Amino acid sequence: MKKKIVAAVCLIVLGMQSCEKGEISKVESQMRFSASYNLEPLTKAPIPFPSGNKSTIFGYSAGANLTSATPVAGTPLEATGSGTGALTPESPLFLPKGSYDFYSVSINSSTPAGLAFTSGVSGQLVNQRDYIWAIHTSVAQGGSVTFAYTHKAVGVEVNISAGTGVSSMSVTSIRFTPTKADASSKMTLSNGVIAPAADKDALTAMNLTASKGSYIMLPMASQTLDIEVTVNATIGGVSQTAKVYSGVVPARAYAAGTYYTINLTISATALTFTGSTVEDWTTQTITGVTLTEQ
């Protein structure tokens, strides 16, 4: 009888161990995501990712080589900003016990980035997209992933002011020669780097707000930029309609994550460079611009 009781106890114990092993093998934990902008050294305070903006999240086993590794199951995963800094995935992400690296890309808008990466490299990118990128490594299952996005494209701004002898000025067009995307214009997921293109494109209209033109383009190797400004104004006491000024910005490289501002002043005789200003991105000064009347 004792032998039967002992055998029964052994079976119960083994059964419990078997269940425990079964439970352990199925342990999965839900990942949580949040996002902000990394604007140091301009500000130390985090700026939450805007409500409604989309991002794409990629997960890999910690330390994986992205040129050959496969994303973890459930990623790439689309997520949406809540406005409080939280990122809400389109579906929950559960991962087994382990350590993971996470990457995220966005075009800083409510439109998904739509980027696919092959061997860790994207397809060819385009101008007029504010590509931003972030990374958070070595996160355990069930942990919180915090993305601090940085700009990876290039911002260009042109400001036009009325100088001496000019009044009633209205800027109707600002055009310049942005980056011409080529086979180099791709992003490497592991570091967010977008390789610079070699050439500039044809004259292209900037987004115009009052007397300011703005444009987001891809990084570009050293090139001059042609610029053309059209205004209606009273110049030297004479009313002018569709007056065109043009010039060339000296050759320089246009680096990722940099916002270039060109300030120009229209006088009675010319359009001249008057300095540069600091904007939200890491900035560089552009000097030596002289535009002539046409």
mmCIF file of C-alpha atoms in Angstrom:
data_model
loop_
_atom_site.group_PDB
_atom_site.id
_atom_site.type_symbol
_atom_site.label_atom_id
_atom_site.label_comp_id
_atom_site.label_asym_id
_atom_site.label_seq_id
_atom_site.Cartn_x
_atom_site.Cartn_y
_atom_site.Cartn_z
ATOM 1 C CA MET A 1 0.000 0.000 0.000
ATOM 2 C CA LYS A 2 2.834 2.404 0.923
ATOM 3 C CA LYS A 3 4.470 1.782 -2.429
ATOM 4 C CA LYS A 4 1.235 2.748 -4.235
ATOM 5 C CA ILE A 5 0.905 5.959 -2.196
ATOM 6 C CA VAL A 6 4.531 6.913 -2.871
ATOM 7 C CA ALA A 7 4.078 6.221 -6.571
ATOM 8 C CA ALA A 8 0.953 8.414 -6.645
ATOM 9 C CA VAL A 9 2.789 11.260 -4.921
ATOM 10 C CA CYS A 10 5.640 10.962 -7.414
ATOM 11 C CA LEU A 11 3.205 11.157 -10.306
ATOM 12 C CA ILE A 12 1.582 14.300 -8.821
ATOM 13 C CA VAL A 13 4.993 15.975 -8.334
ATOM 14 C CA LEU A 14 6.128 15.085 -11.838
ATOM 15 C CA GLY A 15 2.833 16.391 -13.200
ATOM 16 C CA MET A 16 3.351 19.724 -11.399
ATOM 17 C CA GLN A 17 6.881 20.011 -12.744
ATOM 18 C CA SER A 18 5.643 19.256 -16.222
ATOM 19 C CA CYS A 19 2.982 21.987 -15.935
ATOM 20 C CA GLU A 20 5.538 24.477 -14.641
ATOM 21 C CA LYS A 21 7.830 23.755 -17.565
ATOM 22 C CA GLY A 22 4.866 24.139 -19.891
ATOM 23 C CA GLU A 23 4.001 27.487 -18.334
ATOM 24 C CA ILE A 24 7.599 28.729 -18.580
ATOM 25 C CA SER A 25 7.855 27.758 -22.236
ATOM 26 C CA LYS A 26 4.814 29.956 -22.989
ATOM 27 C CA VAL A 27 5.857 33.010 -21.001
ATOM 28 C CA GLU A 28 5.301 36.101 -23.156
ATOM 29 C CA SER A 29 5.168 39.745 -22.139
ATOM 30 C CA GLN A 30 3.653 42.778 -23.816
ATOM 31 C CA MET A 31 5.967 45.584 -24.939
ATOM 32 C CA ARG A 32 5.110 49.230 -24.286
ATOM 33 C CA PHE A 33 6.220 52.117 -26.500
ATOM 34 C CA SER A 34 6.637 55.879 -26.140
ATOM 35 C CA ALA A 35 8.286 58.574 -28.253
ATOM 36 C CA SER A 36 9.612 62.135 -28.218
ATOM 37 C CA TYR A 37 11.946 64.349 -30.243
ATOM 38 C CA ASN A 38 15.645 64.592 -29.457
ATOM 39 C CA LEU A 39 16.424 68.310 -29.858
ATOM 40 C CA GLU A 40 19.536 68.594 -27.684
ATOM 41 C CA PRO A 41 21.409 70.864 -27.245
ATOM 42 C CA LEU A 42 18.603 73.301 -28.140
ATOM 43 C CA THR A 43 16.365 72.052 -25.341
ATOM 44 C CA LYS A 44 16.633 69.463 -22.575
ATOM 45 C CA ALA A 45 12.871 69.034 -22.216
ATOM 46 C CA PRO A 46 11.429 66.167 -24.287
ATOM 47 C CA ILE A 47 8.785 67.103 -26.856
ATOM 48 C CA PRO A 48 6.164 64.334 -27.164
ATOM 49 C CA PHE A 49 5.499 62.701 -30.514
ATOM 50 C CA PRO A 50 2.335 64.383 -31.887
ATOM 51 C CA SER A 51 -1.080 62.762 -31.624
ATOM 52 C CA GLY A 52 -2.043 60.967 -34.813
ATOM 53 C CA ASN A 53 1.463 60.777 -36.233
ATOM 54 C CA LYS A 54 2.489 57.362 -37.527
ATOM 55 C CA SER A 55 5.682 55.413 -36.982
ATOM 56 C CA THR A 56 6.974 51.989 -37.954
ATOM 57 C CA ILE A 57 8.649 49.822 -35.313
ATOM 58 C CA PHE A 58 11.210 47.111 -36.075
ATOM 59 C CA GLY A 59 12.379 44.637 -33.434
ATOM 60 C CA TYR A 60 15.423 42.338 -33.455
ATOM 61 C CA SER A 61 17.173 40.093 -30.995
ATOM 62 C CA ALA A 62 19.697 42.188 -29.083
ATOM 63 C CA GLY A 63 22.974 42.601 -30.941
ATOM 64 C CA ALA A 64 21.634 41.205 -34.202
ATOM 65 C CA ASN A 65 23.355 42.208 -37.437
ATOM 66 C CA LEU A 66 20.597 43.883 -39.431
ATOM 67 C CA THR A 67 22.210 43.051 -42.761
ATOM 68 C CA SER A 68 21.366 39.394 -42.218
ATOM 69 C CA ALA A 69 18.937 39.152 -39.277
ATOM 70 C CA THR A 70 15.175 38.737 -39.506
ATOM 71 C CA PRO A 71 12.864 41.007 -37.475
ATOM 72 C CA VAL A 72 11.139 39.362 -34.522
ATOM 73 C CA ALA A 73 7.648 38.018 -35.094
ATOM 74 C CA GLY A 74 5.055 40.774 -35.005
ATOM 75 C CA THR A 75 7.330 43.426 -36.505
ATOM 76 C CA PRO A 76 7.525 45.620 -38.530
ATOM 77 C CA LEU A 77 4.612 47.107 -36.630
ATOM 78 C CA GLU A 78 2.748 50.347 -37.286
ATOM 79 C CA ALA A 79 2.051 52.617 -34.310
ATOM 80 C CA THR A 80 0.257 55.919 -33.713
ATOM 81 C CA GLY A 81 1.154 58.756 -31.349
ATOM 82 C CA SER A 82 -1.351 59.641 -28.647
ATOM 83 C CA GLY A 83 -0.092 63.155 -27.925
ATOM 84 C CA THR A 84 1.007 62.238 -24.388
ATOM 85 C CA GLY A 85 4.182 60.634 -25.683
ATOM 86 C CA ALA A 86 2.723 57.146 -25.895
ATOM 87 C CA LEU A 87 2.894 55.101 -29.090
ATOM 88 C CA THR A 88 -0.020 52.745 -29.598
ATOM 89 C CA PRO A 89 0.750 49.788 -31.897
ATOM 90 C CA GLU A 90 -1.943 48.633 -34.292
ATOM 91 C CA SER A 91 -1.790 45.304 -32.433
ATOM 92 C CA PRO A 92 -0.124 44.320 -29.131
ATOM 93 C CA LEU A 93 3.419 42.975 -29.346
ATOM 94 C CA PHE A 94 4.184 39.996 -27.111
ATOM 95 C CA LEU A 95 7.724 38.648 -26.969
ATOM 96 C CA PRO A 96 9.274 35.616 -25.253
ATOM 97 C CA LYS A 97 11.919 35.980 -22.583
ATOM 98 C CA GLY A 98 15.028 37.668 -23.956
ATOM 99 C CA SER A 99 16.670 40.973 -24.826
ATOM 100 C CA TYR A 100 15.737 43.015 -27.892
ATOM 101 C CA ASP A 101 16.824 45.995 -29.970
ATOM 102 C CA PHE A 102 14.151 48.281 -31.407
ATOM 103 C CA TYR A 103 14.316 50.753 -34.292
ATOM 104 C CA SER A 104 11.659 53.155 -35.519
ATOM 105 C CA VAL A 105 11.214 55.329 -38.605
ATOM 106 C CA SER A 106 8.572 57.912 -39.450
ATOM 107 C CA ILE A 107 7.981 60.751 -41.878
ATOM 108 C CA ASN A 108 6.748 62.891 -38.973
ATOM 109 C CA SER A 109 3.149 62.969 -40.153
ATOM 110 C CA SER A 110 -0.146 61.106 -39.973
ATOM 111 C CA THR A 111 0.879 59.204 -43.117
ATOM 112 C CA PRO A 112 2.804 55.931 -42.595
ATOM 113 C CA ALA A 113 6.424 56.024 -43.758
ATOM 114 C CA GLY A 114 5.836 53.062 -46.036
ATOM 115 C CA LEU A 115 9.491 52.026 -45.876
ATOM 116 C CA ALA A 116 10.605 48.457 -46.438
ATOM 117 C CA PHE A 117 14.144 47.416 -45.494
ATOM 118 C CA THR A 118 16.069 44.683 -47.272
ATOM 119 C CA SER A 119 19.255 43.522 -45.551
ATOM 120 C CA GLY A 120 18.931 46.570 -43.296
ATOM 121 C CA VAL A 121 18.700 49.129 -46.118
ATOM 122 C CA SER A 122 15.606 50.948 -47.401
ATOM 123 C CA GLY A 123 14.499 51.493 -50.953
ATOM 124 C CA GLN A 124 15.217 54.836 -52.643
ATOM 125 C CA LEU A 125 13.847 57.781 -50.668
ATOM 126 C CA VAL A 126 12.294 60.998 -51.961
ATOM 127 C CA ASN A 127 12.318 64.729 -51.208
ATOM 128 C CA GLN A 128 9.552 66.416 -49.230
ATOM 129 C CA ARG A 129 9.571 63.740 -46.516
ATOM 130 C CA ASP A 130 10.681 64.581 -42.985
ATOM 131 C CA TYR A 131 12.395 61.262 -42.276
ATOM 132 C CA ILE A 132 13.009 60.763 -38.562
ATOM 133 C CA TRP A 133 14.662 57.787 -36.865
ATOM 134 C CA ALA A 134 15.168 56.383 -33.368
ATOM 135 C CA ILE A 135 16.707 53.414 -31.567
ATOM 136 C CA HIS A 136 16.391 51.762 -28.136
ATOM 137 C CA THR A 137 18.573 48.726 -27.476
ATOM 138 C CA SER A 138 18.732 45.894 -24.953
ATOM 139 C CA VAL A 139 15.129 45.960 -23.756
ATOM 140 C CA ALA A 140 13.809 42.909 -21.910
ATOM 141 C CA GLN A 141 10.465 41.309 -22.731
ATOM 142 C CA GLY A 142 7.631 43.249 -21.133
ATOM 143 C CA GLY A 143 9.798 46.359 -20.927
ATOM 144 C CA SER A 144 9.215 49.929 -22.057
ATOM 145 C CA VAL A 145 10.720 51.069 -25.344
ATOM 146 C CA THR A 146 11.405 54.803 -25.481
ATOM 147 C CA PHE A 147 12.207 56.344 -28.846
ATOM 148 C CA ALA A 148 13.901 59.767 -29.120
ATOM 149 C CA TYR A 149 13.550 60.714 -32.791
ATOM 150 C CA THR A 150 16.136 62.731 -34.691
ATOM 151 C CA HIS A 151 15.796 64.298 -38.142
ATOM 152 C CA LYS A 152 17.589 62.482 -40.935
ATOM 153 C CA ALA A 153 16.587 64.660 -43.891
ATOM 154 C CA VAL A 154 17.680 68.261 -44.594
ATOM 155 C CA GLY A 155 15.633 71.411 -43.966
ATOM 156 C CA VAL A 156 16.091 74.507 -46.134
ATOM 157 C CA GLU A 157 14.386 77.839 -45.443
ATOM 158 C CA VAL A 158 14.561 81.104 -47.398
ATOM 159 C CA ASN A 159 13.310 84.329 -45.781
ATOM 160 C CA ILE A 160 12.693 87.443 -47.900
ATOM 161 C CA SER A 161 12.566 90.927 -46.351
ATOM 162 C CA ALA A 162 11.844 94.357 -47.808
ATOM 163 C CA GLY A 163 14.789 96.723 -47.627
ATOM 164 C CA THR A 164 15.278 100.440 -48.255
ATOM 165 C CA GLY A 165 13.190 101.750 -51.125
ATOM 166 C CA VAL A 166 10.845 98.741 -51.150
ATOM 167 C CA SER A 167 7.258 98.762 -49.917
ATOM 168 C CA SER A 168 4.007 96.842 -50.353
ATOM 169 C CA MET A 169 6.038 93.701 -51.056
ATOM 170 C CA SER A 170 4.341 90.382 -51.710
ATOM 171 C CA VAL A 171 6.429 87.277 -52.405
ATOM 172 C CA THR A 172 4.626 85.119 -54.956
ATOM 173 C CA SER A 173 7.214 82.396 -55.554
ATOM 174 C CA ILE A 174 10.505 81.046 -54.238
ATOM 175 C CA ARG A 175 12.181 78.325 -56.248
ATOM 176 C CA PHE A 176 15.496 76.536 -55.749
ATOM 177 C CA THR A 177 17.367 73.433 -56.885
ATOM 178 C CA PRO A 178 16.952 70.691 -54.260
ATOM 179 C CA THR A 179 18.650 67.314 -54.047
ATOM 180 C CA LYS A 180 18.151 64.998 -56.996
ATOM 181 C CA ALA A 181 17.429 61.610 -55.411
ATOM 182 C CA ASP A 182 19.539 58.762 -56.772
ATOM 183 C CA ALA A 183 20.546 55.191 -55.921
ATOM 184 C CA SER A 184 22.499 56.499 -52.914
ATOM 185 C CA SER A 185 19.398 58.047 -51.362
ATOM 186 C CA LYS A 186 18.633 55.184 -48.989
ATOM 187 C CA MET A 187 18.470 54.814 -45.210
ATOM 188 C CA THR A 188 20.472 52.301 -43.181
ATOM 189 C CA LEU A 189 18.156 51.077 -40.418
ATOM 190 C CA SER A 190 20.899 50.378 -37.874
ATOM 191 C CA ASN A 191 21.981 54.031 -37.636
ATOM 192 C CA GLY A 192 19.390 56.032 -39.581
ATOM 193 C CA VAL A 193 21.998 57.382 -41.982
ATOM 194 C CA ILE A 194 20.738 58.537 -45.387
ATOM 195 C CA ALA A 195 23.602 58.549 -47.860
ATOM 196 C CA PRO A 196 24.031 61.850 -49.761
ATOM 197 C CA ALA A 197 23.008 62.118 -53.387
ATOM 198 C CA ALA A 198 25.499 63.522 -55.878
ATOM 199 C CA ASP A 199 23.481 66.058 -57.872
ATOM 200 C CA LYS A 200 20.901 68.837 -57.595
ATOM 201 C CA ASP A 201 17.549 68.798 -59.366
ATOM 202 C CA ALA A 202 15.791 71.394 -61.545
ATOM 203 C CA LEU A 203 14.261 74.559 -60.063
ATOM 204 C CA THR A 204 11.467 73.485 -57.725
ATOM 205 C CA ALA A 205 8.879 75.566 -55.879
ATOM 206 C CA MET A 206 9.352 75.820 -52.128
ATOM 207 C CA ASN A 207 6.376 75.693 -49.776
ATOM 208 C CA LEU A 208 5.500 79.372 -49.434
ATOM 209 C CA THR A 209 4.116 81.026 -46.297
ATOM 210 C CA ALA A 210 3.993 84.822 -46.584
ATOM 211 C CA SER A 211 7.626 85.778 -47.311
ATOM 212 C CA LYS A 212 9.165 82.455 -46.235
ATOM 213 C CA GLY A 213 9.914 79.446 -48.391
ATOM 214 C CA SER A 214 10.624 76.056 -46.834
ATOM 215 C CA TYR A 215 11.528 72.653 -48.191
ATOM 216 C CA ILE A 216 12.667 69.285 -46.846
ATOM 217 C CA MET A 217 15.099 67.398 -49.036
ATOM 218 C CA LEU A 218 17.495 64.483 -48.918
ATOM 219 C CA PRO A 219 21.164 64.933 -47.962
ATOM 220 C CA MET A 220 23.384 66.042 -50.827
ATOM 221 C CA ALA A 221 27.122 66.119 -51.545
ATOM 222 C CA SER A 222 28.721 69.507 -52.216
ATOM 223 C CA GLN A 223 26.690 71.444 -54.768
ATOM 224 C CA THR A 224 25.698 75.025 -55.552
ATOM 225 C CA LEU A 225 22.022 75.863 -55.218
ATOM 226 C CA ASP A 226 20.271 78.073 -57.759
ATOM 227 C CA ILE A 227 17.595 80.269 -56.240
ATOM 228 C CA GLU A 228 14.847 82.373 -57.846
ATOM 229 C CA VAL A 229 12.485 84.790 -56.090
ATOM 230 C CA THR A 230 9.411 86.444 -57.636
ATOM 231 C CA VAL A 231 7.743 89.427 -55.966
ATOM 232 C CA ASN A 232 5.132 92.098 -56.438
ATOM 233 C CA ALA A 233 6.269 95.325 -54.803
ATOM 234 C CA THR A 234 6.705 99.052 -55.059
ATOM 235 C CA ILE A 235 10.418 99.441 -55.752
ATOM 236 C CA GLY A 236 11.963 102.901 -55.890
ATOM 237 C CA GLY A 237 8.478 104.364 -56.070
ATOM 238 C CA VAL A 238 7.501 102.258 -59.076
ATOM 239 C CA SER A 239 4.960 99.429 -58.856
ATOM 240 C CA GLN A 240 6.464 96.141 -60.044
ATOM 241 C CA THR A 241 4.555 92.942 -60.825
ATOM 242 C CA ALA A 242 6.169 89.499 -61.034
ATOM 243 C CA LYS A 243 9.657 90.916 -60.566
ATOM 244 C CA VAL A 244 12.167 88.057 -60.660
ATOM 245 C CA TYR A 245 15.505 87.932 -58.849
ATOM 246 C CA SER A 246 17.970 85.046 -59.123
ATOM 247 C CA GLY A 247 21.321 83.970 -57.745
ATOM 248 C CA VAL A 248 23.502 81.076 -56.693
ATOM 249 C CA VAL A 249 24.229 79.773 -53.203
ATOM 250 C CA PRO A 250 27.938 78.796 -53.049
ATOM 251 C CA ALA A 251 28.748 75.084 -53.147
ATOM 252 C CA ARG A 252 28.559 73.152 -49.891
ATOM 253 C CA ALA A 253 27.401 69.776 -48.642
ATOM 254 C CA TYR A 254 23.911 69.513 -47.159
ATOM 255 C CA ALA A 255 24.088 67.248 -44.135
ATOM 256 C CA ALA A 256 21.347 65.096 -42.640
ATOM 257 C CA GLY A 257 19.597 66.493 -39.582
ATOM 258 C CA THR A 258 20.579 70.055 -40.439
ATOM 259 C CA TYR A 259 18.254 73.018 -41.065
ATOM 260 C CA TYR A 260 19.725 75.694 -43.328
ATOM 261 C CA THR A 261 18.227 79.190 -43.244
ATOM 262 C CA ILE A 262 18.997 81.836 -45.874
ATOM 263 C CA ASN A 263 17.893 85.414 -45.160
ATOM 264 C CA LEU A 264 17.641 87.730 -48.175
ATOM 265 C CA THR A 265 16.646 91.382 -48.433
ATOM 266 C CA ILE A 266 15.188 93.084 -51.480
ATOM 267 C CA SER A 267 16.441 96.626 -52.009
ATOM 268 C CA ALA A 268 15.696 99.060 -54.822
ATOM 269 C CA THR A 269 18.576 97.630 -56.845
ATOM 270 C CA ALA A 270 19.262 94.049 -55.755
ATOM 271 C CA LEU A 271 18.451 91.077 -53.550
ATOM 272 C CA THR A 272 21.242 90.604 -51.006
ATOM 273 C CA PHE A 273 22.194 88.106 -48.335
ATOM 274 C CA THR A 274 21.627 89.458 -44.829
ATOM 275 C CA GLY A 275 22.470 86.577 -42.499
ATOM 276 C CA SER A 276 21.090 83.340 -41.090
ATOM 277 C CA THR A 277 19.006 82.256 -38.115
ATOM 278 C CA VAL A 278 18.901 79.274 -35.749
ATOM 279 C CA GLU A 279 15.930 76.952 -36.075
ATOM 280 C CA ASP A 280 14.808 73.793 -34.284
ATOM 281 C CA TRP A 281 17.215 71.424 -35.992
ATOM 282 C CA THR A 282 21.001 71.458 -35.732
ATOM 283 C CA THR A 283 21.874 74.451 -37.889
ATOM 284 C CA GLN A 284 24.594 75.683 -40.177
ATOM 285 C CA THR A 285 25.193 79.208 -41.460
ATOM 286 C CA ILE A 286 25.019 79.887 -45.198
ATOM 287 C CA THR A 287 26.963 82.962 -46.344
ATOM 288 C CA GLY A 288 28.126 84.580 -49.570
ATOM 289 C CA VAL A 289 24.775 84.646 -51.420
ATOM 290 C CA THR A 290 24.272 87.415 -53.973
ATOM 291 C CA LEU A 291 21.119 87.494 -56.075
ATOM 292 C CA THR A 292 20.667 89.774 -59.090
ATOM 293 C CA GLU A 293 17.629 91.370 -60.671
ATOM 294 C CA GLN A 294 16.410 89.886 -63.945
#
